[in-house]
Amino acid sequence: MAESGDVPHHGPMRRWVHARQDDEDLSFFFEIDHDGYFRRVVMLEGPERLAVIACSLDEVEAAFRNDTINEYGETYGVPLSWSAASPDWDYTDPEPLSETEFEEAWADARQARATGSRRDLD
């Protein structure tokens, strides 16, 4: 399957944020479009910052069309919701990120998930 998430493809009005869910020791990096939907999601877990999710909405849509969503989910994970306003997302005070900061987190998490290592990303 082609990895459209490997090459940034930003439309107008994209923004990037970092948020935490302290009670479960989760850290999130989101790329959000102008409609309030996540285009790409990175979720790191624990003090080791293990990559749990590193997925792209475009890739997930393609995986559904190609009937490869199970394989995609096993490799990159899939969030419960793509809407930033969803109650499924319980995080505290998102902070703005630069595009560069997001891309660094994205690249590291993608590599960890693709290799199956879920390695420490510090």
PDB file of C-alpha atoms in Angstrom:
ATOM      1  CA  MET A   1       0.000   0.000   0.000  1.00  0.00           C
ATOM      2  CA  ALA A   2       1.336   3.439  -0.878  1.00  0.00           C
ATOM      3  CA  GLU A   3       2.171   5.512   2.159  1.00  0.00           C
ATOM      4  CA  SER A   4       0.674   8.904   1.454  1.00  0.00           C
ATOM      5  CA  GLY A   5       1.524   9.929   5.025  1.00  0.00           C
ATOM      6  CA  ASP A   6       5.245   9.764   4.282  1.00  0.00           C
ATOM      7  CA  VAL A   7       5.085  12.959   2.231  1.00  0.00           C
ATOM      8  CA  PRO A   8       3.481  16.027   3.796  1.00  0.00           C
ATOM      9  CA  HIS A   9       0.460  17.165   1.798  1.00  0.00           C
ATOM     10  CA  HIS A  10      -0.824  20.213   3.614  1.00  0.00           C
ATOM     11  CA  GLY A  11      -3.760  22.171   2.346  1.00  0.00           C
ATOM     12  CA  PRO A  12      -4.626  25.654   3.487  1.00  0.00           C
ATOM     13  CA  MET A  13      -5.461  26.304   7.112  1.00  0.00           C
ATOM     14  CA  ARG A  14      -3.688  23.355   8.691  1.00  0.00           C
ATOM     15  CA  ARG A  15      -2.508  23.662  12.269  1.00  0.00           C
ATOM     16  CA  TRP A  16      -0.502  21.435  14.558  1.00  0.00           C
ATOM     17  CA  VAL A  17      -0.973  20.909  18.287  1.00  0.00           C
ATOM     18  CA  HIS A  18       0.440  18.861  21.154  1.00  0.00           C
ATOM     19  CA  ALA A  19      -1.759  17.681  24.025  1.00  0.00           C
ATOM     20  CA  ARG A  20      -1.498  15.349  27.002  1.00  0.00           C
ATOM     21  CA  GLN A  21      -3.797  12.976  28.816  1.00  0.00           C
ATOM     22  CA  ASP A  22      -1.996  12.856  32.135  1.00  0.00           C
ATOM     23  CA  ASP A  23      -4.130  10.243  33.905  1.00  0.00           C
ATOM     24  CA  GLU A  24      -3.139   7.653  31.281  1.00  0.00           C
ATOM     25  CA  ASP A  25       0.305   9.126  30.520  1.00  0.00           C
ATOM     26  CA  LEU A  26      -0.483   9.760  26.858  1.00  0.00           C
ATOM     27  CA  SER A  27       0.956  12.442  24.610  1.00  0.00           C
ATOM     28  CA  PHE A  28      -0.735  13.453  21.340  1.00  0.00           C
ATOM     29  CA  PHE A  29       0.455  15.299  18.256  1.00  0.00           C
ATOM     30  CA  PHE A  30      -2.304  16.352  15.867  1.00  0.00           C
ATOM     31  CA  GLU A  31      -2.452  17.892  12.426  1.00  0.00           C
ATOM     32  CA  ILE A  32      -5.885  19.546  12.227  1.00  0.00           C
ATOM     33  CA  ASP A  33      -7.615  20.850   9.107  1.00  0.00           C
ATOM     34  CA  HIS A  34      -9.822  23.939   8.799  1.00  0.00           C
ATOM     35  CA  ASP A  35     -12.953  21.853   9.487  1.00  0.00           C
ATOM     36  CA  GLY A  36     -11.640  20.637  12.860  1.00  0.00           C
ATOM     37  CA  TYR A  37     -10.731  17.121  11.741  1.00  0.00           C
ATOM     38  CA  PHE A  38      -7.448  15.405  12.432  1.00  0.00           C
ATOM     39  CA  ARG A  39      -5.542  14.737   9.228  1.00  0.00           C
ATOM     40  CA  ARG A  40      -2.716  12.950  11.015  1.00  0.00           C
ATOM     41  CA  VAL A  41      -2.475  11.639  14.584  1.00  0.00           C
ATOM     42  CA  VAL A  42       0.503  10.571  16.693  1.00  0.00           C
ATOM     43  CA  MET A  43      -0.089   9.060  20.137  1.00  0.00           C
ATOM     44  CA  LEU A  44       2.798   8.237  22.466  1.00  0.00           C
ATOM     45  CA  GLU A  45       2.404   6.287  25.695  1.00  0.00           C
ATOM     46  CA  GLY A  46       4.246   6.215  28.998  1.00  0.00           C
ATOM     47  CA  PRO A  47       7.532   7.669  30.135  1.00  0.00           C
ATOM     48  CA  GLU A  48       9.199   5.662  27.346  1.00  0.00           C
ATOM     49  CA  ARG A  49       7.083   7.580  24.800  1.00  0.00           C
ATOM     50  CA  LEU A  50       6.162   4.432  22.893  1.00  0.00           C
ATOM     51  CA  ALA A  51       4.455   5.055  19.548  1.00  0.00           C
ATOM     52  CA  VAL A  52       0.904   3.699  19.813  1.00  0.00           C
ATOM     53  CA  ILE A  53      -0.667   5.512  16.838  1.00  0.00           C
ATOM     54  CA  ALA A  54       0.915   7.199  13.807  1.00  0.00           C
ATOM     55  CA  CYS A  55      -1.847   7.344  11.233  1.00  0.00           C
ATOM     56  CA  SER A  56      -3.234   9.535   8.493  1.00  0.00           C
ATOM     57  CA  LEU A  57      -6.908  10.068   7.654  1.00  0.00           C
ATOM     58  CA  ASP A  58      -6.113   9.850   3.930  1.00  0.00           C
ATOM     59  CA  GLU A  59      -4.385   6.501   4.447  1.00  0.00           C
ATOM     60  CA  VAL A  60      -7.212   5.137   6.595  1.00  0.00           C
ATOM     61  CA  GLU A  61      -9.778   6.111   3.953  1.00  0.00           C
ATOM     62  CA  ALA A  62      -7.652   4.374   1.291  1.00  0.00           C
ATOM     63  CA  ALA A  63      -7.288   1.288   3.501  1.00  0.00           C
ATOM     64  CA  PHE A  64     -11.086   1.087   3.886  1.00  0.00           C
ATOM     65  CA  ARG A  65     -11.539   1.377   0.108  1.00  0.00           C
ATOM     66  CA  ASN A  66      -8.900  -1.307  -0.500  1.00  0.00           C
ATOM     67  CA  ASP A  67     -10.177  -3.582   2.283  1.00  0.00           C
ATOM     68  CA  THR A  68      -6.792  -3.418   4.032  1.00  0.00           C
ATOM     69  CA  ILE A  69      -7.894  -1.538   7.157  1.00  0.00           C
ATOM     70  CA  ASN A  70      -7.013  -4.420   9.498  1.00  0.00           C
ATOM     71  CA  GLU A  71      -3.441  -4.532   8.230  1.00  0.00           C
ATOM     72  CA  TYR A  72      -3.177  -0.748   8.323  1.00  0.00           C
ATOM     73  CA  GLY A  73      -4.515  -0.625  11.882  1.00  0.00           C
ATOM     74  CA  GLU A  74      -2.060  -3.285  13.032  1.00  0.00           C
ATOM     75  CA  THR A  75       0.826  -1.303  11.578  1.00  0.00           C
ATOM     76  CA  TYR A  76      -0.094   2.306  12.374  1.00  0.00           C
ATOM     77  CA  GLY A  77      -3.062   2.172  14.741  1.00  0.00           C
ATOM     78  CA  VAL A  78      -6.359   3.990  14.202  1.00  0.00           C
ATOM     79  CA  PRO A  79      -7.946   6.537  16.565  1.00  0.00           C
ATOM     80  CA  LEU A  80     -11.500   6.246  17.895  1.00  0.00           C
ATOM     81  CA  SER A  81     -12.489   9.533  16.283  1.00  0.00           C
ATOM     82  CA  TRP A  82     -11.144  11.953  13.685  1.00  0.00           C
ATOM     83  CA  SER A  83     -13.016  14.980  15.068  1.00  0.00           C
ATOM     84  CA  ALA A  84     -11.119  17.330  17.369  1.00  0.00           C
ATOM     85  CA  ALA A  85     -14.455  18.089  19.077  1.00  0.00           C
ATOM     86  CA  SER A  86     -15.237  14.440  19.861  1.00  0.00           C
ATOM     87  CA  PRO A  87     -15.670  13.479  23.529  1.00  0.00           C
ATOM     88  CA  ASP A  88     -13.475  10.443  22.740  1.00  0.00           C
ATOM     89  CA  TRP A  89     -10.511  12.804  23.031  1.00  0.00           C
ATOM     90  CA  ASP A  90      -9.914  13.629  26.684  1.00  0.00           C
ATOM     91  CA  TYR A  91      -6.784  15.732  26.774  1.00  0.00           C
ATOM     92  CA  THR A  92      -5.662  18.876  28.524  1.00  0.00           C
ATOM     93  CA  ASP A  93      -4.932  22.298  27.056  1.00  0.00           C
ATOM     94  CA  PRO A  94      -3.564  21.635  23.562  1.00  0.00           C
ATOM     95  CA  GLU A  95      -0.495  23.732  22.785  1.00  0.00           C
ATOM     96  CA  PRO A  96       0.380  24.990  19.312  1.00  0.00           C
ATOM     97  CA  LEU A  97       3.274  23.290  17.526  1.00  0.00           C
ATOM     98  CA  SER A  98       5.287  24.369  14.546  1.00  0.00           C
ATOM     99  CA  GLU A  99       4.972  22.278  11.414  1.00  0.00           C
ATOM    100  CA  THR A 100       8.593  21.208  11.921  1.00  0.00           C
ATOM    101  CA  GLU A 101       7.911  19.975  15.464  1.00  0.00           C
ATOM    102  CA  PHE A 102       4.936  17.964  14.248  1.00  0.00           C
ATOM    103  CA  GLU A 103       6.879  16.501  11.313  1.00  0.00           C
ATOM    104  CA  GLU A 104       9.674  15.347  13.644  1.00  0.00           C
ATOM    105  CA  ALA A 105       7.206  13.556  15.939  1.00  0.00           C
ATOM    106  CA  TRP A 106       5.408  12.126  12.885  1.00  0.00           C
ATOM    107  CA  ALA A 107       8.578  10.779  11.259  1.00  0.00           C
ATOM    108  CA  ASP A 108       9.831   9.157  14.473  1.00  0.00           C
ATOM    109  CA  ALA A 109       6.465   7.573  15.293  1.00  0.00           C
ATOM    110  CA  ARG A 110       5.949   6.349  11.724  1.00  0.00           C
ATOM    111  CA  GLN A 111       9.338   4.684  11.690  1.00  0.00           C
ATOM    112  CA  ALA A 112       8.697   3.049  15.055  1.00  0.00           C
ATOM    113  CA  ARG A 113       5.260   1.755  14.004  1.00  0.00           C
ATOM    114  CA  ALA A 114       6.419   0.613  10.543  1.00  0.00           C
ATOM    115  CA  THR A 115       9.248  -1.428  12.036  1.00  0.00           C
ATOM    116  CA  GLY A 116       6.997  -2.785  14.761  1.00  0.00           C
ATOM    117  CA  SER A 117       9.370  -1.574  17.434  1.00  0.00           C
ATOM    118  CA  ARG A 118       7.166   1.048  19.103  1.00  0.00           C
ATOM    119  CA  ARG A 119      10.537   2.202  20.358  1.00  0.00           C
ATOM    120  CA  ASP A 120      11.364   4.954  22.808  1.00  0.00           C
ATOM    121  CA  LEU A 121      11.049   8.257  20.946  1.00  0.00           C
ATOM    122  CA  ASP A 122      12.961  10.513  23.359  1.00  0.00           C
TER     123      ASP A 122
END
